[in-house]
mmCIF file of C-alpha atoms in Angstrom:
data_model
loop_
_atom_site.group_PDB
_atom_site.id
_atom_site.type_symbol
_atom_site.label_atom_id
_atom_site.label_comp_id
_atom_site.label_asym_id
_atom_site.label_seq_id
_atom_site.Cartn_x
_atom_site.Cartn_y
_atom_site.Cartn_z
ATOM 1 C CA UNK A 30 45.683 24.344 28.767
ATOM 2 C CA UNK A 31 43.500 21.796 26.870
ATOM 3 C CA UNK A 32 45.023 20.039 23.980
ATOM 4 C CA UNK A 33 43.643 18.373 20.834
ATOM 5 C CA UNK A 34 43.096 15.337 22.941
ATOM 6 C CA UNK A 35 41.149 16.740 25.747
ATOM 7 C CA UNK A 36 38.410 18.094 23.898
ATOM 8 C CA UNK A 37 38.500 14.692 21.539
ATOM 9 C CA UNK A 38 37.537 12.860 24.758
ATOM 10 C CA UNK A 39 34.927 15.665 25.840
ATOM 11 C CA UNK A 40 33.014 15.340 22.305
ATOM 12 C CA UNK A 41 33.135 11.692 22.589
ATOM 13 C CA UNK A 42 31.696 11.859 25.951
ATOM 14 C CA UNK A 43 29.039 14.421 25.138
ATOM 15 C CA UNK A 44 28.346 12.294 22.207
ATOM 16 C CA UNK A 45 27.911 9.134 24.340
ATOM 17 C CA UNK A 46 25.369 10.415 26.878
ATOM 18 C CA UNK A 47 21.667 9.104 27.003
ATOM 19 C CA UNK A 48 19.245 12.615 25.782
ATOM 20 C CA UNK A 49 15.529 12.355 25.952
ATOM 21 C CA UNK A 50 14.987 13.006 22.557
ATOM 22 C CA UNK A 51 16.947 10.581 21.084
ATOM 23 C CA UNK A 52 17.274 7.637 23.298
ATOM 24 C CA UNK A 53 13.915 7.692 25.915
ATOM 25 C CA UNK A 54 11.446 9.304 23.873
ATOM 26 C CA UNK A 55 10.928 6.800 21.443
ATOM 27 C CA UNK A 56 11.334 3.977 23.899
ATOM 28 C CA UNK A 57 8.596 5.175 25.836
ATOM 29 C CA UNK A 58 6.463 6.119 22.488
ATOM 30 C CA UNK A 59 6.855 2.772 20.978
ATOM 31 C CA UNK A 60 6.401 0.959 24.949
ATOM 32 C CA UNK A 61 3.004 3.218 24.823
ATOM 33 C CA UNK A 62 2.054 1.936 21.459
ATOM 34 C CA UNK A 63 2.751 -1.761 22.325
ATOM 35 C CA UNK A 64 0.830 -1.511 25.466
ATOM 36 C CA UNK A 65 -2.078 0.249 23.757
ATOM 37 C CA UNK A 66 -2.116 -2.390 20.641
ATOM 38 C CA UNK A 67 -2.209 -5.276 23.796
ATOM 39 C CA UNK A 68 -5.114 -3.205 25.549
ATOM 40 C CA UNK A 69 -6.916 -3.337 22.374
ATOM 41 C CA UNK A 70 -6.679 -6.425 21.031
ATOM 42 C CA UNK A 71 -6.797 -8.109 24.512
ATOM 43 C CA UNK A 72 -10.954 -8.595 23.801
ATOM 44 C CA UNK A 73 -10.316 -9.720 20.291
ATOM 45 C CA UNK A 74 -7.979 -12.766 21.738
ATOM 46 C CA UNK A 75 -10.351 -13.115 24.675
ATOM 47 C CA UNK A 76 -13.250 -14.114 22.489
ATOM 48 C CA UNK A 77 -11.274 -16.053 19.757
ATOM 49 C CA UNK A 78 -10.275 -17.820 22.445
ATOM 50 C CA UNK A 79 -13.356 -18.838 24.602
ATOM 51 C CA UNK A 80 -14.953 -19.590 21.167
ATOM 52 C CA UNK A 81 -12.694 -23.011 20.693
ATOM 53 C CA UNK A 82 -13.068 -24.339 23.879
ATOM 54 C CA UNK A 83 -16.166 -26.134 25.620
ATOM 55 C CA UNK A 84 -18.515 -24.706 28.625
ATOM 56 C CA UNK A 85 -16.550 -26.351 31.333
ATOM 57 C CA UNK A 86 -13.390 -25.132 29.839
ATOM 58 C CA UNK A 87 -14.903 -21.890 29.985
ATOM 59 C CA UNK A 88 -16.280 -21.729 33.674
ATOM 60 C CA UNK A 89 -13.365 -23.725 35.090
ATOM 61 C CA UNK A 90 -10.844 -21.597 33.679
ATOM 62 C CA UNK A 91 -9.124 -19.363 36.562
ATOM 63 C CA UNK A 92 -10.088 -15.604 36.566
ATOM 64 C CA UNK A 93 -11.895 -16.491 32.948
ATOM 65 C CA UNK A 94 -8.447 -15.809 31.406
ATOM 66 C CA UNK A 95 -8.370 -17.625 27.889
ATOM 67 C CA UNK A 96 -6.171 -19.878 26.157
ATOM 68 C CA UNK A 97 -6.217 -21.356 22.752
ATOM 69 C CA UNK A 98 -6.812 -25.107 23.156
ATOM 70 C CA UNK A 99 -7.230 -28.018 20.996
ATOM 71 C CA UNK A 100 -8.842 -30.370 22.823
ATOM 72 C CA UNK A 101 -10.842 -33.207 20.885
ATOM 73 C CA UNK A 102 -14.130 -32.862 22.469
ATOM 74 C CA UNK A 103 -14.132 -28.865 21.703
ATOM 75 C CA UNK A 104 -13.103 -29.393 17.811
ATOM 76 C CA UNK A 105 -15.521 -32.540 17.504
ATOM 77 C CA UNK A 106 -19.056 -32.303 16.062
ATOM 78 C CA UNK A 107 -20.122 -29.958 18.938
ATOM 79 C CA UNK A 108 -17.598 -27.575 17.748
ATOM 80 C CA UNK A 109 -18.943 -23.668 18.499
ATOM 81 C CA UNK A 110 -17.607 -22.822 14.813
ATOM 82 C CA UNK A 111 -19.472 -25.379 12.959
ATOM 83 C CA UNK A 112 -22.202 -25.363 15.154
ATOM 84 C CA UNK A 113 -23.039 -21.682 14.496
ATOM 85 C CA UNK A 114 -22.387 -22.204 10.508
ATOM 86 C CA UNK A 115 -25.043 -24.770 10.374
ATOM 87 C CA UNK A 116 -27.483 -24.399 12.677
ATOM 88 C CA UNK A 117 -27.518 -20.591 13.307
ATOM 89 C CA UNK A 118 -28.300 -18.583 10.171
ATOM 90 C CA UNK A 119 -25.478 -16.152 10.745
ATOM 91 C CA UNK A 120 -24.692 -15.397 6.905
ATOM 92 C CA UNK A 121 -28.132 -13.937 6.707
ATOM 93 C CA UNK A 122 -28.093 -11.889 9.632
ATOM 94 C CA UNK A 123 -24.336 -10.621 8.023
ATOM 95 C CA UNK A 124 -26.048 -9.496 5.115
ATOM 96 C CA UNK A 125 -28.727 -7.752 6.568
ATOM 97 C CA UNK A 126 -26.539 -6.180 9.193
ATOM 98 C CA UNK A 127 -24.002 -5.559 6.181
ATOM 99 C CA UNK A 128 -26.845 -3.613 4.245
ATOM 100 C CA UNK A 129 -28.142 -1.344 7.004
ATOM 101 C CA UNK A 130 -25.033 -0.395 8.155
ATOM 102 C CA UNK A 131 -23.872 0.284 4.389
ATOM 103 C CA UNK A 132 -27.278 2.179 3.734
ATOM 104 C CA UNK A 133 -26.986 4.068 7.243
ATOM 105 C CA UNK A 134 -23.444 5.457 6.550
ATOM 106 C CA UNK A 135 -24.359 6.265 3.012
ATOM 107 C CA UNK A 136 -26.959 8.148 3.774
ATOM 108 C CA UNK A 137 -26.003 9.956 6.804
ATOM 109 C CA UNK A 138 -22.465 11.385 4.873
ATOM 110 C CA UNK A 139 -24.503 12.278 2.333
ATOM 111 C CA UNK A 140 -27.063 14.130 4.078
ATOM 112 C CA UNK A 141 -24.379 15.581 6.170
ATOM 113 C CA UNK A 142 -22.390 16.645 3.662
ATOM 114 C CA UNK A 143 -24.853 19.035 2.384
ATOM 115 C CA UNK A 144 -26.077 20.265 5.865
ATOM 116 C CA UNK A 145 -22.523 20.923 7.002
ATOM 117 C CA UNK A 146 -21.166 22.793 3.991
ATOM 118 C CA UNK A 147 -24.330 24.907 4.035
ATOM 119 C CA UNK A 148 -23.702 25.872 7.823
ATOM 120 C CA UNK A 149 -19.839 26.343 7.076
ATOM 121 C CA UNK A 150 -19.707 28.094 3.753
ATOM 122 C CA UNK A 151 -23.256 29.614 2.492
ATOM 123 C CA UNK A 152 -24.948 33.081 4.638
ATOM 124 C CA UNK A 153 -28.903 32.842 5.028
ATOM 125 C CA UNK A 154 -31.159 34.018 8.054
ATOM 126 C CA UNK A 155 -31.058 31.891 11.182
ATOM 127 C CA UNK A 156 -28.021 29.640 10.054
ATOM 128 C CA UNK A 157 -26.720 29.318 13.575
ATOM 129 C CA UNK A 158 -30.050 28.854 15.066
ATOM 130 C CA UNK A 159 -30.700 25.658 12.546
ATOM 131 C CA UNK A 160 -27.326 24.608 13.285
ATOM 132 C CA UNK A 161 -27.829 24.415 17.057
ATOM 133 C CA UNK A 162 -31.365 22.520 16.470
ATOM 134 C CA UNK A 163 -29.613 20.054 13.843
ATOM 135 C CA UNK A 164 -26.983 19.042 16.540
ATOM 136 C CA UNK A 165 -29.460 19.133 19.270
ATOM 137 C CA UNK A 166 -29.658 15.135 19.312
ATOM 138 C CA UNK A 167 -26.426 14.705 21.391
ATOM 139 C CA UNK A 168 -28.778 15.995 24.222
ATOM 140 C CA UNK A 169 -31.004 13.364 23.946
ATOM 141 C CA UNK A 170 -30.469 9.637 24.662
ATOM 142 C CA UNK A 171 -31.365 6.871 22.522
ATOM 143 C CA UNK A 172 -33.311 5.180 25.238
ATOM 144 C CA UNK A 173 -35.601 8.282 25.464
ATOM 145 C CA UNK A 174 -36.403 8.319 21.624
ATOM 146 C CA UNK A 175 -37.083 4.901 21.591
ATOM 147 C CA UNK A 176 -40.861 5.044 21.947
ATOM 148 C CA UNK A 177 -41.608 7.903 19.520
ATOM 149 C CA UNK A 178 -39.381 6.095 16.735
ATOM 150 C CA UNK A 179 -41.331 3.125 17.180
ATOM 151 C CA UNK A 180 -44.773 4.730 16.905
ATOM 152 C CA UNK A 181 -43.563 6.932 14.034
ATOM 153 C CA UNK A 182 -42.090 3.737 12.411
ATOM 154 C CA UNK A 183 -45.464 2.064 13.092
ATOM 155 C CA UNK A 184 -47.230 4.204 11.870
ATOM 156 C CA UNK A 185 -45.320 4.398 8.801
ATOM 157 C CA UNK A 186 -45.541 0.661 8.440
ATOM 158 C CA UNK A 187 -41.489 0.838 8.164
ATOM 159 C CA UNK A 188 -41.189 -2.186 10.987
ATOM 160 C CA UNK A 189 -39.093 -5.453 10.381
ATOM 161 C CA UNK A 190 -37.755 -3.408 7.211
ATOM 162 C CA UNK A 191 -34.379 -2.574 6.555
ATOM 163 C CA UNK A 192 -35.576 1.175 5.252
ATOM 164 C CA UNK A 193 -37.086 1.725 8.790
ATOM 165 C CA UNK A 194 -33.639 0.828 11.013
ATOM 166 C CA UNK A 195 -31.490 2.959 8.414
ATOM 167 C CA UNK A 196 -33.541 5.841 8.884
ATOM 168 C CA UNK A 197 -33.872 5.052 12.798
ATOM 169 C CA UNK A 198 -29.736 5.016 12.683
ATOM 170 C CA UNK A 199 -29.304 7.939 10.437
ATOM 171 C CA UNK A 200 -31.320 9.902 12.885
ATOM 172 C CA UNK A 201 -28.812 9.254 15.868
ATOM 173 C CA UNK A 202 -25.809 9.431 13.455
ATOM 174 C CA UNK A 203 -26.424 12.527 11.614
ATOM 175 C CA UNK A 204 -25.612 15.362 14.234
ATOM 176 C CA UNK A 205 -22.630 14.472 15.127
ATOM 177 C CA UNK A 206 -21.614 13.904 11.056
ATOM 178 C CA UNK A 207 -22.799 17.557 10.717
ATOM 179 C CA UNK A 208 -20.672 18.996 13.462
ATOM 180 C CA UNK A 209 -17.609 16.958 12.466
ATOM 181 C CA UNK A 210 -17.920 17.981 8.645
ATOM 182 C CA UNK A 211 -19.111 21.913 9.812
ATOM 183 C CA UNK A 212 -15.489 22.239 10.958
ATOM 184 C CA UNK A 213 -13.611 20.488 8.484
ATOM 185 C CA UNK A 214 -15.383 22.753 6.041
ATOM 186 C CA UNK A 215 -14.874 25.990 8.019
ATOM 187 C CA UNK A 216 -10.693 25.010 8.415
ATOM 188 C CA UNK A 217 -10.765 25.263 4.155
ATOM 189 C CA UNK A 218 -9.658 28.380 2.882
ATOM 190 C CA UNK A 219 -11.801 30.574 1.245
ATOM 191 C CA UNK A 220 -9.557 31.377 -1.754
ATOM 192 C CA UNK A 221 -9.918 27.678 -2.663
ATOM 193 C CA UNK A 222 -13.583 28.340 -4.017
ATOM 194 C CA UNK A 223 -12.781 31.774 -5.187
ATOM 195 C CA UNK A 224 -10.165 30.431 -7.466
ATOM 196 C CA UNK A 225 -12.725 28.139 -8.915
ATOM 197 C CA UNK A 226 -15.433 30.845 -9.494
ATOM 198 C CA UNK A 227 -12.848 32.684 -11.665
ATOM 199 C CA UNK A 228 -11.984 29.691 -13.560
ATOM 200 C CA UNK A 229 -15.734 29.429 -14.346
ATOM 201 C CA UNK A 230 -16.933 27.159 -12.286
ATOM 202 C CA UNK A 231 -20.077 27.721 -10.330
ATOM 203 C CA UNK A 232 -21.122 27.441 -6.569
ATOM 204 C CA UNK A 233 -21.934 23.972 -7.143
ATOM 205 C CA UNK A 234 -18.940 23.036 -9.379
ATOM 206 C CA UNK A 235 -16.462 24.698 -6.747
ATOM 207 C CA UNK A 236 -18.231 22.231 -4.097
ATOM 208 C CA UNK A 237 -18.192 19.107 -6.350
ATOM 209 C CA UNK A 238 -14.654 19.704 -8.260
ATOM 210 C CA UNK A 239 -12.899 21.381 -5.272
ATOM 211 C CA UNK A 240 -14.346 21.010 -1.767
ATOM 212 C CA UNK A 241 -15.294 17.486 -1.921
ATOM 213 C CA UNK A 242 -11.808 15.958 -3.333
ATOM 214 C CA UNK A 243 -10.177 17.814 -0.430
ATOM 215 C CA UNK A 244 -12.666 16.461 2.173
ATOM 216 C CA UNK A 245 -12.053 12.890 1.205
ATOM 217 C CA UNK A 246 -10.421 12.249 5.102
ATOM 218 C CA UNK A 247 -13.406 13.600 6.641
ATOM 219 C CA UNK A 248 -15.914 11.824 4.445
ATOM 220 C CA UNK A 249 -14.420 8.297 5.124
ATOM 221 C CA UNK A 250 -14.146 9.351 8.565
ATOM 222 C CA UNK A 251 -17.843 10.105 8.964
ATOM 223 C CA UNK A 252 -18.617 7.235 6.765
ATOM 224 C CA UNK A 253 -16.769 4.991 9.047
ATOM 225 C CA UNK A 254 -18.052 6.190 12.019
ATOM 226 C CA UNK A 255 -21.828 5.903 10.951
ATOM 227 C CA UNK A 256 -21.196 2.250 9.717
ATOM 228 C CA UNK A 257 -19.703 1.266 13.020
ATOM 229 C CA UNK A 258 -22.812 3.232 15.081
ATOM 230 C CA UNK A 259 -25.325 0.903 12.807
ATOM 231 C CA UNK A 260 -23.245 -1.996 12.985
ATOM 232 C CA UNK A 261 -22.906 -2.383 16.690
ATOM 233 C CA UNK A 262 -26.383 -0.775 17.539
ATOM 234 C CA UNK A 263 -28.563 -3.081 19.366
ATOM 235 C CA UNK A 264 -31.625 -1.436 20.942
ATOM 236 C CA UNK A 265 -33.107 0.309 17.761
ATOM 237 C CA UNK A 266 -32.243 -2.724 15.431
ATOM 238 C CA UNK A 267 -33.958 -4.905 18.697
ATOM 239 C CA UNK A 268 -37.225 -2.434 18.527
ATOM 240 C CA UNK A 269 -37.730 -1.909 14.471
ATOM 241 C CA UNK A 270 -36.317 -5.604 13.942
ATOM 242 C CA UNK A 271 -38.805 -7.728 15.963
ATOM 243 C CA UNK A 272 -38.841 -10.189 13.533
ATOM 244 C CA UNK A 273 -36.170 -12.363 13.803
ATOM 245 C CA UNK A 274 -35.777 -12.581 10.063
ATOM 246 C CA UNK A 275 -35.209 -8.712 9.723
ATOM 247 C CA UNK A 276 -33.253 -7.711 12.149
ATOM 248 C CA UNK A 277 -28.899 -7.726 12.740
ATOM 249 C CA UNK A 278 -26.476 -9.418 14.497
ATOM 250 C CA UNK A 279 -26.775 -7.534 17.848
ATOM 251 C CA UNK A 280 -29.639 -8.461 18.833
ATOM 252 C CA UNK A 281 -29.741 -12.132 17.098
ATOM 253 C CA UNK A 282 -26.279 -12.597 19.029
ATOM 254 C CA UNK A 283 -27.929 -11.970 22.375
ATOM 255 C CA UNK A 284 -30.892 -14.350 21.836
ATOM 256 C CA UNK A 285 -28.547 -17.195 21.641
ATOM 257 C CA UNK A 286 -28.373 -16.907 25.370
ATOM 258 C CA UNK A 287 -31.597 -17.652 25.982
ATOM 259 C CA UNK A 288 -32.997 -20.275 23.426
ATOM 260 C CA UNK A 289 -31.348 -23.675 22.284
ATOM 261 C CA UNK A 290 -27.970 -22.602 23.029
ATOM 262 C CA UNK A 291 -28.289 -21.882 26.896
ATOM 263 C CA UNK A 292 -25.169 -21.883 28.729
ATOM 264 C CA UNK A 293 -23.158 -22.446 25.603
ATOM 265 C CA UNK A 294 -21.473 -19.343 25.617
ATOM 266 C CA UNK A 295 -18.929 -20.647 23.001
ATOM 267 C CA UNK A 296 -21.281 -20.258 20.667
ATOM 268 C CA UNK A 297 -22.012 -16.722 21.519
ATOM 269 C CA UNK A 298 -17.983 -16.072 21.307
ATOM 270 C CA UNK A 299 -17.764 -17.125 18.184
ATOM 271 C CA UNK A 300 -20.519 -15.291 16.730
ATOM 272 C CA UNK A 301 -18.868 -12.345 18.513
ATOM 273 C CA UNK A 302 -15.652 -13.032 17.119
ATOM 274 C CA UNK A 303 -16.957 -13.580 12.971
ATOM 275 C CA UNK A 304 -19.171 -10.466 13.708
ATOM 276 C CA UNK A 305 -16.141 -8.310 14.271
ATOM 277 C CA UNK A 306 -14.477 -9.426 11.113
ATOM 278 C CA UNK A 307 -16.199 -7.171 8.976
ATOM 279 C CA UNK A 308 -15.981 -3.897 10.771
ATOM 280 C CA UNK A 309 -12.246 -4.544 11.046
ATOM 281 C CA UNK A 310 -11.609 -5.193 7.126
ATOM 282 C CA UNK A 311 -14.016 -1.855 6.407
ATOM 283 C CA UNK A 312 -11.653 0.088 8.746
ATOM 284 C CA UNK A 313 -8.583 -1.683 7.136
ATOM 285 C CA UNK A 314 -10.273 -0.811 3.867
ATOM 286 C CA UNK A 315 -11.054 2.878 4.338
ATOM 287 C CA UNK A 316 -7.740 3.362 6.165
ATOM 288 C CA UNK A 317 -6.140 3.580 2.796
ATOM 289 C CA UNK A 318 -8.378 6.321 1.541
ATOM 290 C CA UNK A 319 -7.501 8.791 4.823
ATOM 291 C CA UNK A 320 -3.745 8.357 4.336
ATOM 292 C CA UNK A 321 -4.610 9.062 0.398
ATOM 293 C CA UNK A 322 -6.974 12.306 1.653
ATOM 294 C CA UNK A 323 -4.383 13.399 4.063
ATOM 295 C CA UNK A 324 -1.484 13.354 1.703
ATOM 296 C CA UNK A 325 -2.995 15.079 -0.959
ATOM 297 C CA UNK A 326 -4.794 18.094 0.997
ATOM 298 C CA UNK A 327 -2.145 18.537 3.494
ATOM 299 C CA UNK A 328 -0.508 21.221 1.390
ATOM 300 C CA UNK A 329 -3.534 23.281 1.066
ATOM 301 C CA UNK A 330 -3.530 25.714 3.973
ATOM 302 C CA UNK A 331 -0.877 28.476 4.614
#
């Protein structure tokens, strides 16, 4: 016959056992996140560390593993950061890239919103066929369309212009934005617009007053995606912006390898690291809008 002491001992023993949900799973989750964070930050660290070296130190480091050094030679007048800032028009290229990226993200987002809304919430003939046609750009790689786009921009007189690059970047970003926003609009309940119509809103009024505020997380996502794709786009920027004064950072940094910075890869590392700052800042700025949109629209369904 068990006593109160035995029952208390069994209870304490049961509590002291390690369980998967309370002990192992949290540890593995945070360990996996830590490994993923290190893997994602490794290129940033590699670029930053090599920008602080001399060319000899980069080539002689075993396996190319970087380390931060404060060697007097590396931090003399031949410092990569100082030379990049004085001898290379980094500010002008960054400003041009920012203008093209923001213009592409804005145009692609606005165009995709109206197109995706019509495909998701309106009824008209050949809607599904038009949707398939609009997202058919996924099937064509950018290399295949480079020459036709170059000829088209040449005939329109948009070579070496920001407008030409914005239109070209938008053409490759728009299909994915339409596909993503259409799926989001289809998940919104139909009674939201019906309630707005009962309160006196028109179709357009319900779209701007109800649908768009609830779509902030999706809009922020497609805007950020279009911005990043335009910021890192090399091929179209190289084809359309042939003039060195009307191009973006991606082709400009690659030209460092073949101009007066031959074999000086620390300049390329410094420019590459500086080019990462704007996308990272943009993501950190839009992240709070993503969280705000998710928290405001999280209780809509049901």
